[in-house]
JSON list of C-alpha atoms in Angstrom, two decimals:
[
{"chain": "Z", "resi": 1298, "resn": "UNK", "atom": "CA", "xyz": [42.19, 114.71, 97.06]},
{"chain": "Z", "resi": 1299, "resn": "UNK", "atom": "CA", "xyz": [38.64, 113.51, 95.88]},
{"chain": "Z", "resi": 1300, "resn": "UNK", "atom": "CA", "xyz": [38.56, 110.89, 99.01]},
{"chain": "Z", "resi": 1301, "resn": "UNK", "atom": "CA", "xyz": [38.11, 112.07, 101.71]},
{"chain": "Z", "resi": 1302, "resn": "UNK", "atom": "CA", "xyz": [40.67, 110.52, 104.49]},
{"chain": "Z", "resi": 1303, "resn": "UNK", "atom": "CA", "xyz": [39.70, 109.66, 107.84]},
{"chain": "Z", "resi": 1304, "resn": "UNK", "atom": "CA", "xyz": [42.86, 112.04, 109.77]},
{"chain": "Z", "resi": 1305, "resn": "UNK", "atom": "CA", "xyz": [44.34, 108.86, 111.99]},
{"chain": "Z", "resi": 1306, "resn": "UNK", "atom": "CA", "xyz": [46.86, 111.84, 113.20]},
{"chain": "Z", "resi": 1307, "resn": "UNK", "atom": "CA", "xyz": [43.88, 113.94, 114.86]},
{"chain": "Z", "resi": 1308, "resn": "UNK", "atom": "CA", "xyz": [42.24, 111.10, 116.36]},
{"chain": "Z", "resi": 1309, "resn": "UNK", "atom": "CA", "xyz": [45.47, 109.47, 117.69]},
{"chain": "Z", "resi": 1310, "resn": "UNK", "atom": "CA", "xyz": [45.93, 113.00, 119.53]},
{"chain": "Z", "resi": 1311, "resn": "UNK", "atom": "CA", "xyz": [42.33, 113.39, 120.68]},
{"chain": "Z", "resi": 1312, "resn": "UNK", "atom": "CA", "xyz": [43.14, 110.12, 122.36]},
{"chain": "Z", "resi": 1313, "resn": "UNK", "atom": "CA", "xyz": [46.07, 110.72, 123.89]},
{"chain": "Z", "resi": 1314, "resn": "UNK", "atom": "CA", "xyz": [44.91, 113.86, 125.41]},
{"chain": "Z", "resi": 1315, "resn": "UNK", "atom": "CA", "xyz": [42.45, 112.22, 126.55]},
{"chain": "Z", "resi": 1316, "resn": "UNK", "atom": "CA", "xyz": [44.30, 109.29, 128.45]},
{"chain": "Z", "resi": 1317, "resn": "UNK", "atom": "CA", "xyz": [46.71, 111.86, 129.69]},
{"chain": "Z", "resi": 1318, "resn": "UNK", "atom": "CA", "xyz": [44.00, 113.86, 131.75]},
{"chain": "Z", "resi": 1319, "resn": "UNK", "atom": "CA", "xyz": [42.18, 110.73, 132.46]},
{"chain": "Z", "resi": 1320, "resn": "UNK", "atom": "CA", "xyz": [44.92, 109.10, 134.79]},
{"chain": "Z", "resi": 1321, "resn": "UNK", "atom": "CA", "xyz": [45.76, 111.57, 136.37]},
{"chain": "Z", "resi": 1322, "resn": "UNK", "atom": "CA", "xyz": [42.53, 113.49, 137.23]},
{"chain": "Z", "resi": 1323, "resn": "UNK", "atom": "CA", "xyz": [41.18, 109.65, 138.28]},
{"chain": "Z", "resi": 1324, "resn": "UNK", "atom": "CA", "xyz": [43.76, 109.09, 140.85]},
{"chain": "Z", "resi": 1325, "resn": "UNK", "atom": "CA", "xyz": [43.65, 113.18, 142.21]},
{"chain": "Z", "resi": 1326, "resn": "UNK", "atom": "CA", "xyz": [40.73, 113.42, 144.20]},
{"chain": "Z", "resi": 1327, "resn": "UNK", "atom": "CA", "xyz": [41.79, 110.18, 146.63]},
{"chain": "Z", "resi": 1328, "resn": "UNK", "atom": "CA", "xyz": [44.08, 111.84, 148.19]},
{"chain": "Z", "resi": 1329, "resn": "UNK", "atom": "CA", "xyz": [44.93, 115.09, 150.85]},
{"chain": "Z", "resi": 1330, "resn": "UNK", "atom": "CA", "xyz": [46.97, 116.68, 148.49]},
{"chain": "Z", "resi": 1331, "resn": "UNK", "atom": "CA", "xyz": [43.86, 117.03, 146.25]},
{"chain": "Z", "resi": 1332, "resn": "UNK", "atom": "CA", "xyz": [44.49, 120.30, 144.49]},
{"chain": "Z", "resi": 1333, "resn": "UNK", "atom": "CA", "xyz": [42.44, 121.08, 141.50]},
{"chain": "Z", "resi": 1334, "resn": "UNK", "atom": "CA", "xyz": [43.71, 124.02, 140.05]},
{"chain": "Z", "resi": 1335, "resn": "UNK", "atom": "CA", "xyz": [47.35, 122.07, 140.44]},
{"chain": "Z", "resi": 1336, "resn": "UNK", "atom": "CA", "xyz": [46.21, 119.02, 138.50]},
{"chain": "Z", "resi": 1337, "resn": "UNK", "atom": "CA", "xyz": [44.57, 121.08, 135.67]},
{"chain": "Z", "resi": 1338, "resn": "UNK", "atom": "CA", "xyz": [47.41, 123.14, 135.24]},
{"chain": "Z", "resi": 1339, "resn": "UNK", "atom": "CA", "xyz": [49.59, 119.69, 135.28]},
{"chain": "Z", "resi": 1340, "resn": "UNK", "atom": "CA", "xyz": [47.29, 117.79, 132.70]},
{"chain": "Z", "resi": 1341, "resn": "UNK", "atom": "CA", "xyz": [47.14, 120.73, 130.11]},
{"chain": "Z", "resi": 1342, "resn": "UNK", "atom": "CA", "xyz": [51.23, 121.07, 130.65]},
{"chain": "Z", "resi": 1343, "resn": "UNK", "atom": "CA", "xyz": [51.51, 117.27, 129.90]},
{"chain": "Z", "resi": 1344, "resn": "UNK", "atom": "CA", "xyz": [49.33, 117.62, 126.94]},
{"chain": "Z", "resi": 1345, "resn": "UNK", "atom": "CA", "xyz": [51.13, 120.39, 125.31]},
{"chain": "Z", "resi": 1346, "resn": "UNK", "atom": "CA", "xyz": [54.39, 118.65, 126.00]},
{"chain": "Z", "resi": 1347, "resn": "UNK", "atom": "CA", "xyz": [53.35, 115.18, 124.47]},
{"chain": "Z", "resi": 1348, "resn": "UNK", "atom": "CA", "xyz": [52.51, 117.31, 121.73]},
{"chain": "Z", "resi": 1349, "resn": "UNK", "atom": "CA", "xyz": [55.56, 118.51, 120.60]},
{"chain": "Z", "resi": 1350, "resn": "UNK", "atom": "CA", "xyz": [57.84, 115.11, 121.91]},
{"chain": "Z", "resi": 1351, "resn": "UNK", "atom": "CA", "xyz": [55.42, 113.19, 119.57]},
{"chain": "Z", "resi": 1352, "resn": "UNK", "atom": "CA", "xyz": [56.67, 115.01, 116.99]},
{"chain": "Z", "resi": 1353, "resn": "UNK", "atom": "CA", "xyz": [60.42, 114.62, 117.92]},
{"chain": "Z", "resi": 1354, "resn": "UNK", "atom": "CA", "xyz": [59.61, 110.57, 118.11]},
{"chain": "Z", "resi": 1355, "resn": "UNK", "atom": "CA", "xyz": [57.48, 110.55, 114.87]},
{"chain": "Z", "resi": 1356, "resn": "UNK", "atom": "CA", "xyz": [53.93, 108.23, 117.16]},
{"chain": "Z", "resi": 1357, "resn": "UNK", "atom": "CA", "xyz": [52.27, 110.42, 114.79]},
{"chain": "Z", "resi": 1358, "resn": "UNK", "atom": "CA", "xyz": [53.58, 109.98, 111.57]},
{"chain": "Z", "resi": 1359, "resn": "UNK", "atom": "CA", "xyz": [51.75, 107.33, 109.48]},
{"chain": "Z", "resi": 1360, "resn": "UNK", "atom": "CA", "xyz": [52.78, 103.76, 110.74]},
{"chain": "Z", "resi": 1361, "resn": "UNK", "atom": "CA", "xyz": [50.92, 101.71, 108.84]},
{"chain": "Z", "resi": 1362, "resn": "UNK", "atom": "CA", "xyz": [53.14, 97.96, 108.50]},
{"chain": "Z", "resi": 1363, "resn": "UNK", "atom": "CA", "xyz": [55.42, 99.40, 111.01]},
{"chain": "Z", "resi": 1364, "resn": "UNK", "atom": "CA", "xyz": [56.79, 97.40, 114.15]},
{"chain": "Z", "resi": 1365, "resn": "UNK", "atom": "CA", "xyz": [54.16, 97.44, 116.58]},
{"chain": "Z", "resi": 1366, "resn": "UNK", "atom": "CA", "xyz": [56.90, 97.35, 119.07]},
{"chain": "Z", "resi": 1367, "resn": "UNK", "atom": "CA", "xyz": [58.65, 100.25, 117.40]},
{"chain": "Z", "resi": 1368, "resn": "UNK", "atom": "CA", "xyz": [55.24, 102.42, 118.34]},
{"chain": "Z", "resi": 1369, "resn": "UNK", "atom": "CA", "xyz": [54.93, 100.80, 121.24]},
{"chain": "Z", "resi": 1370, "resn": "UNK", "atom": "CA", "xyz": [58.74, 102.24, 122.15]},
{"chain": "Z", "resi": 1371, "resn": "UNK", "atom": "CA", "xyz": [58.39, 105.34, 120.88]},
{"chain": "Z", "resi": 1372, "resn": "UNK", "atom": "CA", "xyz": [55.43, 106.03, 122.48]},
{"chain": "Z", "resi": 1373, "resn": "UNK", "atom": "CA", "xyz": [57.34, 105.41, 126.29]},
{"chain": "Z", "resi": 1374, "resn": "UNK", "atom": "CA", "xyz": [60.02, 107.47, 125.43]},
{"chain": "Z", "resi": 1375, "resn": "UNK", "atom": "CA", "xyz": [57.91, 110.39, 124.50]},
{"chain": "Z", "resi": 1376, "resn": "UNK", "atom": "CA", "xyz": [55.80, 110.17, 127.70]},
{"chain": "Z", "resi": 1377, "resn": "UNK", "atom": "CA", "xyz": [59.11, 109.76, 129.96]},
{"chain": "Z", "resi": 1378, "resn": "UNK", "atom": "CA", "xyz": [59.99, 112.96, 128.60]},
{"chain": "Z", "resi": 1379, "resn": "UNK", "atom": "CA", "xyz": [57.17, 114.69, 128.92]},
{"chain": "Z", "resi": 1380, "resn": "UNK", "atom": "CA", "xyz": [56.88, 113.48, 132.76]},
{"chain": "Z", "resi": 1381, "resn": "UNK", "atom": "CA", "xyz": [60.27, 114.56, 133.19]},
{"chain": "Z", "resi": 1382, "resn": "UNK", "atom": "CA", "xyz": [59.93, 118.06, 132.07]},
{"chain": "Z", "resi": 1383, "resn": "UNK", "atom": "CA", "xyz": [56.54, 118.08, 134.34]},
{"chain": "Z", "resi": 1384, "resn": "UNK", "atom": "CA", "xyz": [58.95, 117.46, 137.03]},
{"chain": "Z", "resi": 1385, "resn": "UNK", "atom": "CA", "xyz": [61.86, 119.84, 136.29]},
{"chain": "Z", "resi": 1386, "resn": "UNK", "atom": "CA", "xyz": [59.41, 122.74, 135.61]},
{"chain": "Z", "resi": 1387, "resn": "UNK", "atom": "CA", "xyz": [57.86, 121.86, 138.96]},
{"chain": "Z", "resi": 1388, "resn": "UNK", "atom": "CA", "xyz": [61.42, 121.86, 140.77]},
{"chain": "Z", "resi": 1389, "resn": "UNK", "atom": "CA", "xyz": [61.86, 125.35, 139.39]},
{"chain": "Z", "resi": 1390, "resn": "UNK", "atom": "CA", "xyz": [59.13, 126.64, 140.57]},
{"chain": "Z", "resi": 1391, "resn": "UNK", "atom": "CA", "xyz": [58.66, 125.42, 143.59]},
{"chain": "Z", "resi": 1392, "resn": "UNK", "atom": "CA", "xyz": [55.51, 123.54, 143.01]},
{"chain": "Z", "resi": 1393, "resn": "UNK", "atom": "CA", "xyz": [56.47, 119.73, 143.80]},
{"chain": "Z", "resi": 1394, "resn": "UNK", "atom": "CA", "xyz": [55.03, 119.85, 147.15]},
{"chain": "Z", "resi": 1395, "resn": "UNK", "atom": "CA", "xyz": [51.35, 120.66, 145.87]},
{"chain": "Z", "resi": 1396, "resn": "UNK", "atom": "CA", "xyz": [51.27, 117.25, 144.28]},
{"chain": "Z", "resi": 1397, "resn": "UNK", "atom": "CA", "xyz": [50.96, 113.85, 146.22]},
{"chain": "Z", "resi": 1398, "resn": "UNK", "atom": "CA", "xyz": [54.05, 111.26, 144.92]},
{"chain": "Z", "resi": 1399, "resn": "UNK", "atom": "CA", "xyz": [51.84, 108.80, 145.11]},
{"chain": "Z", "resi": 1400, "resn": "UNK", "atom": "CA", "xyz": [49.52, 110.42, 142.77]},
{"chain": "Z", "resi": 1401, "resn": "UNK", "atom": "CA", "xyz": [52.28, 111.05, 140.46]},
{"chain": "Z", "resi": 1402, "resn": "UNK", "atom": "CA", "xyz": [53.53, 107.47, 140.75]},
{"chain": "Z", "resi": 1403, "resn": "UNK", "atom": "CA", "xyz": [50.21, 105.89, 138.84]},
{"chain": "Z", "resi": 1404, "resn": "UNK", "atom": "CA", "xyz": [50.04, 109.09, 136.74]},
{"chain": "Z", "resi": 1405, "resn": "UNK", "atom": "CA", "xyz": [53.90, 107.80, 135.41]},
{"chain": "Z", "resi": 1406, "resn": "UNK", "atom": "CA", "xyz": [53.38, 103.95, 135.11]},
{"chain": "Z", "resi": 1407, "resn": "UNK", "atom": "CA", "xyz": [49.70, 104.06, 134.07]},
{"chain": "Z", "resi": 1408, "resn": "UNK", "atom": "CA", "xyz": [49.44, 106.77, 131.64]},
{"chain": "Z", "resi": 1409, "resn": "UNK", "atom": "CA", "xyz": [52.23, 104.47, 128.52]},
{"chain": "Z", "resi": 1410, "resn": "UNK", "atom": "CA", "xyz": [49.95, 101.79, 129.14]},
{"chain": "Z", "resi": 1411, "resn": "UNK", "atom": "CA", "xyz": [46.98, 103.28, 128.69]},
{"chain": "Z", "resi": 1412, "resn": "UNK", "atom": "CA", "xyz": [48.72, 105.02, 126.19]},
{"chain": "Z", "resi": 1413, "resn": "UNK", "atom": "CA", "xyz": [49.66, 101.80, 124.41]},
{"chain": "Z", "resi": 1414, "resn": "UNK", "atom": "CA", "xyz": [46.75, 100.12, 124.89]},
{"chain": "Z", "resi": 1415, "resn": "UNK", "atom": "CA", "xyz": [44.37, 102.60, 123.30]},
{"chain": "Z", "resi": 1416, "resn": "UNK", "atom": "CA", "xyz": [47.03, 103.08, 120.03]},
{"chain": "Z", "resi": 1417, "resn": "UNK", "atom": "CA", "xyz": [46.65, 98.77, 120.48]},
{"chain": "Z", "resi": 1418, "resn": "UNK", "atom": "CA", "xyz": [42.82, 99.20, 119.68]},
{"chain": "Z", "resi": 1419, "resn": "UNK", "atom": "CA", "xyz": [43.05, 102.28, 117.23]},
{"chain": "Z", "resi": 1420, "resn": "UNK", "atom": "CA", "xyz": [45.18, 100.31, 114.92]},
{"chain": "Z", "resi": 1421, "resn": "UNK", "atom": "CA", "xyz": [43.29, 97.12, 114.83]},
{"chain": "Z", "resi": 1422, "resn": "UNK", "atom": "CA", "xyz": [39.66, 99.59, 114.44]},
{"chain": "Z", "resi": 1423, "resn": "UNK", "atom": "CA", "xyz": [41.85, 101.34, 111.52]},
{"chain": "Z", "resi": 1424, "resn": "UNK", "atom": "CA", "xyz": [42.59, 97.72, 110.15]},
{"chain": "Z", "resi": 1425, "resn": "UNK", "atom": "CA", "xyz": [39.49, 96.42, 109.94]},
{"chain": "Z", "resi": 1426, "resn": "UNK", "atom": "CA", "xyz": [37.99, 99.73, 108.08]},
{"chain": "Z", "resi": 1427, "resn": "UNK", "atom": "CA", "xyz": [40.96, 99.26, 105.38]},
{"chain": "Z", "resi": 1428, "resn": "UNK", "atom": "CA", "xyz": [40.08, 95.75, 104.78]},
{"chain": "Z", "resi": 1429, "resn": "UNK", "atom": "CA", "xyz": [36.61, 97.10, 103.80]},
{"chain": "Z", "resi": 1430, "resn": "UNK", "atom": "CA", "xyz": [38.33, 99.43, 101.61]},
{"chain": "Z", "resi": 1431, "resn": "UNK", "atom": "CA", "xyz": [37.47, 102.47, 103.92]},
{"chain": "Z", "resi": 1432, "resn": "UNK", "atom": "CA", "xyz": [39.86, 105.85, 104.76]},
{"chain": "Z", "resi": 1433, "resn": "UNK", "atom": "CA", "xyz": [42.93, 103.89, 101.64]},
{"chain": "Z", "resi": 1434, "resn": "UNK", "atom": "CA", "xyz": [45.47, 105.93, 100.34]},
{"chain": "Z", "resi": 1435, "resn": "UNK", "atom": "CA", "xyz": [46.21, 105.99, 96.67]},
{"chain": "Z", "resi": 1436, "resn": "UNK", "atom": "CA", "xyz": [49.78, 105.01, 95.51]},
{"chain": "Z", "resi": 1437, "resn": "UNK", "atom": "CA", "xyz": [51.14, 105.74, 92.13]},
{"chain": "Z", "resi": 1438, "resn": "UNK", "atom": "CA", "xyz": [54.83, 103.63, 91.36]},
{"chain": "Z", "resi": 1439, "resn": "UNK", "atom": "CA", "xyz": [57.27, 104.65, 89.22]},
{"chain": "Z", "resi": 1440, "resn": "UNK", "atom": "CA", "xyz": [58.85, 101.99, 87.24]},
{"chain": "Z", "resi": 1441, "resn": "UNK", "atom": "CA", "xyz": [57.07, 99.30, 85.40]},
{"chain": "Z", "resi": 1442, "resn": "UNK", "atom": "CA", "xyz": [60.13, 96.82, 87.22]},
{"chain": "Z", "resi": 1443, "resn": "UNK", "atom": "CA", "xyz": [59.44, 93.09, 88.58]},
{"chain": "Z", "resi": 1444, "resn": "UNK", "atom": "CA", "xyz": [60.75, 95.02, 91.64]},
{"chain": "Z", "resi": 1445, "resn": "UNK", "atom": "CA", "xyz": [57.56, 96.94, 91.25]},
{"chain": "Z", "resi": 1446, "resn": "UNK", "atom": "CA", "xyz": [54.97, 94.97, 90.51]},
{"chain": "Z", "resi": 1447, "resn": "UNK", "atom": "CA", "xyz": [56.35, 92.46, 93.43]},
{"chain": "Z", "resi": 1448, "resn": "UNK", "atom": "CA", "xyz": [55.74, 95.61, 95.62]},
{"chain": "Z", "resi": 1449, "resn": "UNK", "atom": "CA", "xyz": [52.50, 96.27, 94.30]},
{"chain": "Z", "resi": 1450, "resn": "UNK", "atom": "CA", "xyz": [51.32, 92.79, 94.63]},
{"chain": "Z", "resi": 1451, "resn": "UNK", "atom": "CA", "xyz": [52.35, 92.66, 98.66]},
{"chain": "Z", "resi": 1452, "resn": "UNK", "atom": "CA", "xyz": [50.62, 95.88, 99.31]},
{"chain": "Z", "resi": 1453, "resn": "UNK", "atom": "CA", "xyz": [47.85, 94.35, 97.61]},
{"chain": "Z", "resi": 1454, "resn": "UNK", "atom": "CA", "xyz": [47.79, 91.14, 99.85]},
{"chain": "Z", "resi": 1455, "resn": "UNK", "atom": "CA", "xyz": [47.91, 93.05, 102.91]},
{"chain": "Z", "resi": 1456, "resn": "UNK", "atom": "CA", "xyz": [44.86, 95.55, 102.85]},
{"chain": "Z", "resi": 1457, "resn": "UNK", "atom": "CA", "xyz": [45.33, 96.34, 106.66]},
{"chain": "Z", "resi": 1458, "resn": "UNK", "atom": "CA", "xyz": [48.17, 98.71, 105.66]},
{"chain": "Z", "resi": 1459, "resn": "UNK", "atom": "CA", "xyz": [45.88, 100.50, 103.74]},
{"chain": "Z", "resi": 1460, "resn": "UNK", "atom": "CA", "xyz": [47.40, 100.98, 100.83]},
{"chain": "Z", "resi": 1461, "resn": "UNK", "atom": "CA", "xyz": [45.78, 100.81, 96.95]},
{"chain": "Z", "resi": 1462, "resn": "UNK", "atom": "CA", "xyz": [47.94, 100.70, 94.41]},
{"chain": "Z", "resi": 1463, "resn": "UNK", "atom": "CA", "xyz": [46.07, 102.27, 91.39]},
{"chain": "Z", "resi": 1464, "resn": "UNK", "atom": "CA", "xyz": [48.98, 102.05, 88.57]},
{"chain": "Z", "resi": 1465, "resn": "UNK", "atom": "CA", "xyz": [52.62, 102.44, 87.30]},
{"chain": "Z", "resi": 1466, "resn": "UNK", "atom": "CA", "xyz": [54.18, 105.45, 86.00]},
{"chain": "Z", "resi": 1467, "resn": "UNK", "atom": "CA", "xyz": [57.04, 104.95, 82.91]},
{"chain": "Z", "resi": 1468, "resn": "UNK", "atom": "CA", "xyz": [58.83, 107.39, 80.20]},
{"chain": "Z", "resi": 1469, "resn": "UNK", "atom": "CA", "xyz": [60.35, 104.57, 77.49]},
{"chain": "Z", "resi": 1470, "resn": "UNK", "atom": "CA", "xyz": [57.44, 102.40, 75.82]},
{"chain": "Z", "resi": 1471, "resn": "UNK", "atom": "CA", "xyz": [60.26, 99.79, 75.62]},
{"chain": "Z", "resi": 1472, "resn": "UNK", "atom": "CA", "xyz": [59.96, 99.34, 79.64]},
{"chain": "Z", "resi": 1473, "resn": "UNK", "atom": "CA", "xyz": [55.91, 98.99, 79.58]},
{"chain": "Z", "resi": 1474, "resn": "UNK", "atom": "CA", "xyz": [55.96, 95.28, 81.64]},
{"chain": "Z", "resi": 1475, "resn": "UNK", "atom": "CA", "xyz": [53.20, 93.14, 79.97]},
{"chain": "Z", "resi": 1476, "resn": "UNK", "atom": "CA", "xyz": [52.65, 91.54, 82.69]},
{"chain": "Z", "resi": 1477, "resn": "UNK", "atom": "CA", "xyz": [51.83, 94.34, 85.27]},
{"chain": "Z", "resi": 1478, "resn": "UNK", "atom": "CA", "xyz": [49.34, 95.71, 82.16]},
{"chain": "Z", "resi": 1479, "resn": "UNK", "atom": "CA", "xyz": [47.03, 92.71, 83.12]},
{"chain": "Z", "resi": 1480, "resn": "UNK", "atom": "CA", "xyz": [47.07, 94.22, 87.07]},
{"chain": "Z", "resi": 1481, "resn": "UNK", "atom": "CA", "xyz": [47.44, 97.23, 86.85]},
{"chain": "Z", "resi": 1482, "resn": "UNK", "atom": "CA", "xyz": [47.26, 100.60, 84.54]},
{"chain": "Z", "resi": 1483, "resn": "UNK", "atom": "CA", "xyz": [50.14, 102.32, 82.68]},
{"chain": "Z", "resi": 1484, "resn": "UNK", "atom": "CA", "xyz": [49.58, 106.06, 84.16]},
{"chain": "Z", "resi": 1485, "resn": "UNK", "atom": "CA", "xyz": [51.86, 108.07, 82.00]},
{"chain": "Z", "resi": 1486, "resn": "UNK", "atom": "CA", "xyz": [55.44, 109.34, 81.69]},
{"chain": "Z", "resi": 1487, "resn": "UNK", "atom": "CA", "xyz": [57.20, 111.21, 83.79]},
{"chain": "Z", "resi": 1488, "resn": "UNK", "atom": "CA", "xyz": [56.29, 114.41, 82.95]},
{"chain": "Z", "resi": 1489, "resn": "UNK", "atom": "CA", "xyz": [52.38, 112.87, 83.95]},
{"chain": "Z", "resi": 1490, "resn": "UNK", "atom": "CA", "xyz": [53.71, 111.72, 86.99]},
{"chain": "Z", "resi": 1491, "resn": "UNK", "atom": "CA", "xyz": [54.94, 115.47, 87.92]},
{"chain": "Z", "resi": 1492, "resn": "UNK", "atom": "CA", "xyz": [51.33, 117.38, 86.96]},
{"chain": "Z", "resi": 1493, "resn": "UNK", "atom": "CA", "xyz": [49.49, 114.61, 89.41]},
{"chain": "Z", "resi": 1494, "resn": "UNK", "atom": "CA", "xyz": [51.75, 115.06, 92.25]},
{"chain": "Z", "resi": 1495, "resn": "UNK", "atom": "CA", "xyz": [51.85, 118.87, 92.14]},
{"chain": "Z", "resi": 1496, "resn": "UNK", "atom": "CA", "xyz": [48.21, 118.65, 91.96]},
{"chain": "Z", "resi": 1497, "resn": "UNK", "atom": "CA", "xyz": [48.29, 116.24, 95.28]},
{"chain": "Z", "resi": 1498, "resn": "UNK", "atom": "CA", "xyz": [46.74, 113.69, 93.46]},
{"chain": "Z", "resi": 1499, "resn": "UNK", "atom": "CA", "xyz": [48.56, 110.31, 95.02]},
{"chain": "Z", "resi": 1500, "resn": "UNK", "atom": "CA", "xyz": [48.97, 109.95, 98.67]},
{"chain": "Z", "resi": 1501, "resn": "UNK", "atom": "CA", "xyz": [52.69, 108.41, 98.45]},
{"chain": "Z", "resi": 1502, "resn": "UNK", "atom": "CA", "xyz": [54.65, 107.49, 94.97]},
{"chain": "Z", "resi": 1503, "resn": "UNK", "atom": "CA", "xyz": [57.22, 104.67, 94.87]},
{"chain": "Z", "resi": 1504, "resn": "UNK", "atom": "CA", "xyz": [60.18, 104.80, 92.98]},
{"chain": "Z", "resi": 1505, "resn": "UNK", "atom": "CA", "xyz": [61.33, 101.18, 91.48]},
{"chain": "Z", "resi": 1506, "resn": "UNK", "atom": "CA", "xyz": [63.66, 102.46, 88.80]},
{"chain": "Z", "resi": 1507, "resn": "UNK", "atom": "CA", "xyz": [66.66, 99.95, 88.36]},
{"chain": "Z", "resi": 1508, "resn": "UNK", "atom": "CA", "xyz": [69.96, 101.23, 89.56]},
{"chain": "Z", "resi": 1509, "resn": "UNK", "atom": "CA", "xyz": [71.16, 101.54, 86.06]},
{"chain": "Z", "resi": 1510, "resn": "UNK", "atom": "CA", "xyz": [68.62, 104.42, 85.92]},
{"chain": "Z", "resi": 1511, "resn": "UNK", "atom": "CA", "xyz": [70.10, 107.05, 88.63]},
{"chain": "Z", "resi": 1512, "resn": "UNK", "atom": "CA", "xyz": [70.19, 109.79, 86.43]},
{"chain": "Z", "resi": 1513, "resn": "UNK", "atom": "CA", "xyz": [66.51, 109.62, 85.52]},
{"chain": "Z", "resi": 1514, "resn": "UNK", "atom": "CA", "xyz": [66.31, 108.90, 89.59]},
{"chain": "Z", "resi": 1515, "resn": "UNK", "atom": "CA", "xyz": [67.84, 111.92, 90.36]},
{"chain": "Z", "resi": 1516, "resn": "UNK", "atom": "CA", "xyz": [66.43, 114.22, 87.96]},
{"chain": "Z", "resi": 1517, "resn": "UNK", "atom": "CA", "xyz": [62.72, 113.19, 88.66]},
{"chain": "Z", "resi": 1518, "resn": "UNK", "atom": "CA", "xyz": [63.31, 113.36, 92.34]},
{"chain": "Z", "resi": 1519, "resn": "UNK", "atom": "CA", "xyz": [64.28, 116.95, 91.69]},
{"chain": "Z", "resi": 1520, "resn": "UNK", "atom": "CA", "xyz": [61.53, 117.89, 89.60]},
{"chain": "Z", "resi": 1521, "resn": "UNK", "atom": "CA", "xyz": [59.33, 116.38, 92.92]},
{"chain": "Z", "resi": 1522, "resn": "UNK", "atom": "CA", "xyz": [60.61, 117.60, 95.33]},
{"chain": "Z", "resi": 1523, "resn": "UNK", "atom": "CA", "xyz": [58.26, 121.04, 95.25]},
{"chain": "Z", "resi": 1524, "resn": "UNK", "atom": "CA", "xyz": [55.67, 118.22, 95.71]},
{"chain": "Z", "resi": 1525, "resn": "UNK", "atom": "CA", "xyz": [54.00, 117.54, 98.99]},
{"chain": "Z", "resi": 1526, "resn": "UNK", "atom": "CA", "xyz": [53.36, 114.00, 98.20]},
{"chain": "Z", "resi": 1527, "resn": "UNK", "atom": "CA", "xyz": [55.83, 111.94, 100.24]},
{"chain": "Z", "resi": 1528, "resn": "UNK", "atom": "CA", "xyz": [58.31, 109.83, 97.79]},
{"chain": "Z", "resi": 1529, "resn": "UNK", "atom": "CA", "xyz": [60.15, 106.80, 98.61]},
{"chain": "Z", "resi": 1530, "resn": "UNK", "atom": "CA", "xyz": [62.18, 104.50, 96.63]},
{"chain": "Z", "resi": 1531, "resn": "UNK", "atom": "CA", "xyz": [62.20, 100.83, 96.28]},
{"chain": "Z", "resi": 1532, "resn": "UNK", "atom": "CA", "xyz": [66.08, 99.37, 95.97]},
{"chain": "Z", "resi": 1533, "resn": "UNK", "atom": "CA", "xyz": [66.54, 96.75, 94.68]},
{"chain": "Z", "resi": 1534, "resn": "UNK", "atom": "CA", "xyz": [67.88, 94.09, 97.61]},
{"chain": "Z", "resi": 1535, "resn": "UNK", "atom": "CA", "xyz": [63.94, 95.65, 99.37]},
{"chain": "Z", "resi": 1536, "resn": "UNK", "atom": "CA", "xyz": [62.26, 93.75, 97.57]},
{"chain": "Z", "resi": 1537, "resn": "UNK", "atom": "CA", "xyz": [61.64, 90.69, 99.59]},
{"chain": "Z", "resi": 1538, "resn": "UNK", "atom": "CA", "xyz": [61.36, 92.16, 102.94]},
{"chain": "Z", "resi": 1539, "resn": "UNK", "atom": "CA", "xyz": [60.57, 95.49, 102.27]},
{"chain": "Z", "resi": 1540, "resn": "UNK", "atom": "CA", "xyz": [57.15, 96.10, 104.16]},
{"chain": "Z", "resi": 1541, "resn": "UNK", "atom": "CA", "xyz": [59.12, 94.47, 107.27]},
{"chain": "Z", "resi": 1542, "resn": "UNK", "atom": "CA", "xyz": [61.33, 97.25, 107.30]},
{"chain": "Z", "resi": 1543, "resn": "UNK", "atom": "CA", "xyz": [61.54, 100.91, 108.34]},
{"chain": "Z", "resi": 1544, "resn": "UNK", "atom": "CA", "xyz": [61.75, 102.08, 104.61]}
]
């Protein structure tokens, strides 16, 4: 990619680590059960386990345009699974008595609240940067259809999502939509798309081909299977509310 992106996943992970450790060590000195070594091990273990749980709950994937409540729910689930795993490990190693139950309870309750709050604030910061054109993702749409045009206009009207539609690919000259060319470029045919996708020129590719082009769509997906670029399909029935879906 020619442009450089701020790694939102790296920032989210860093902030999550700081929150998890901060909430634990904030309460640990105020107890008679203060055990620095034990708290350090517990904190670092929580960071590792939460990172793994985050993979399963997909809290570090791109959440641009997705409901906040879904992200917050997944964060809470990831933390609960992390805490339960730590308790299970402490039970097996017979080290539960080394920790204050008051501190652990406070850690259990305060951590997800601060994780959600920090994620909300970070999303606001990223949305503001994207409105300024910073850290945007380059998007190409396959199929010069009204479905694709509607989707492109929706993305352009929501700059906080961080997607910039560069243009359209279509392999049939008779399908070139003059209305689309008023706003977006015709980037080439499917062969050009395959080459650019394999070269990593796009952050995301959306396929907006009509239903009757199923064979061409399957052929294209097969050709793009070795590309690292995420591919998304835009079925016609998603046109109206696509940005509110979890696709």
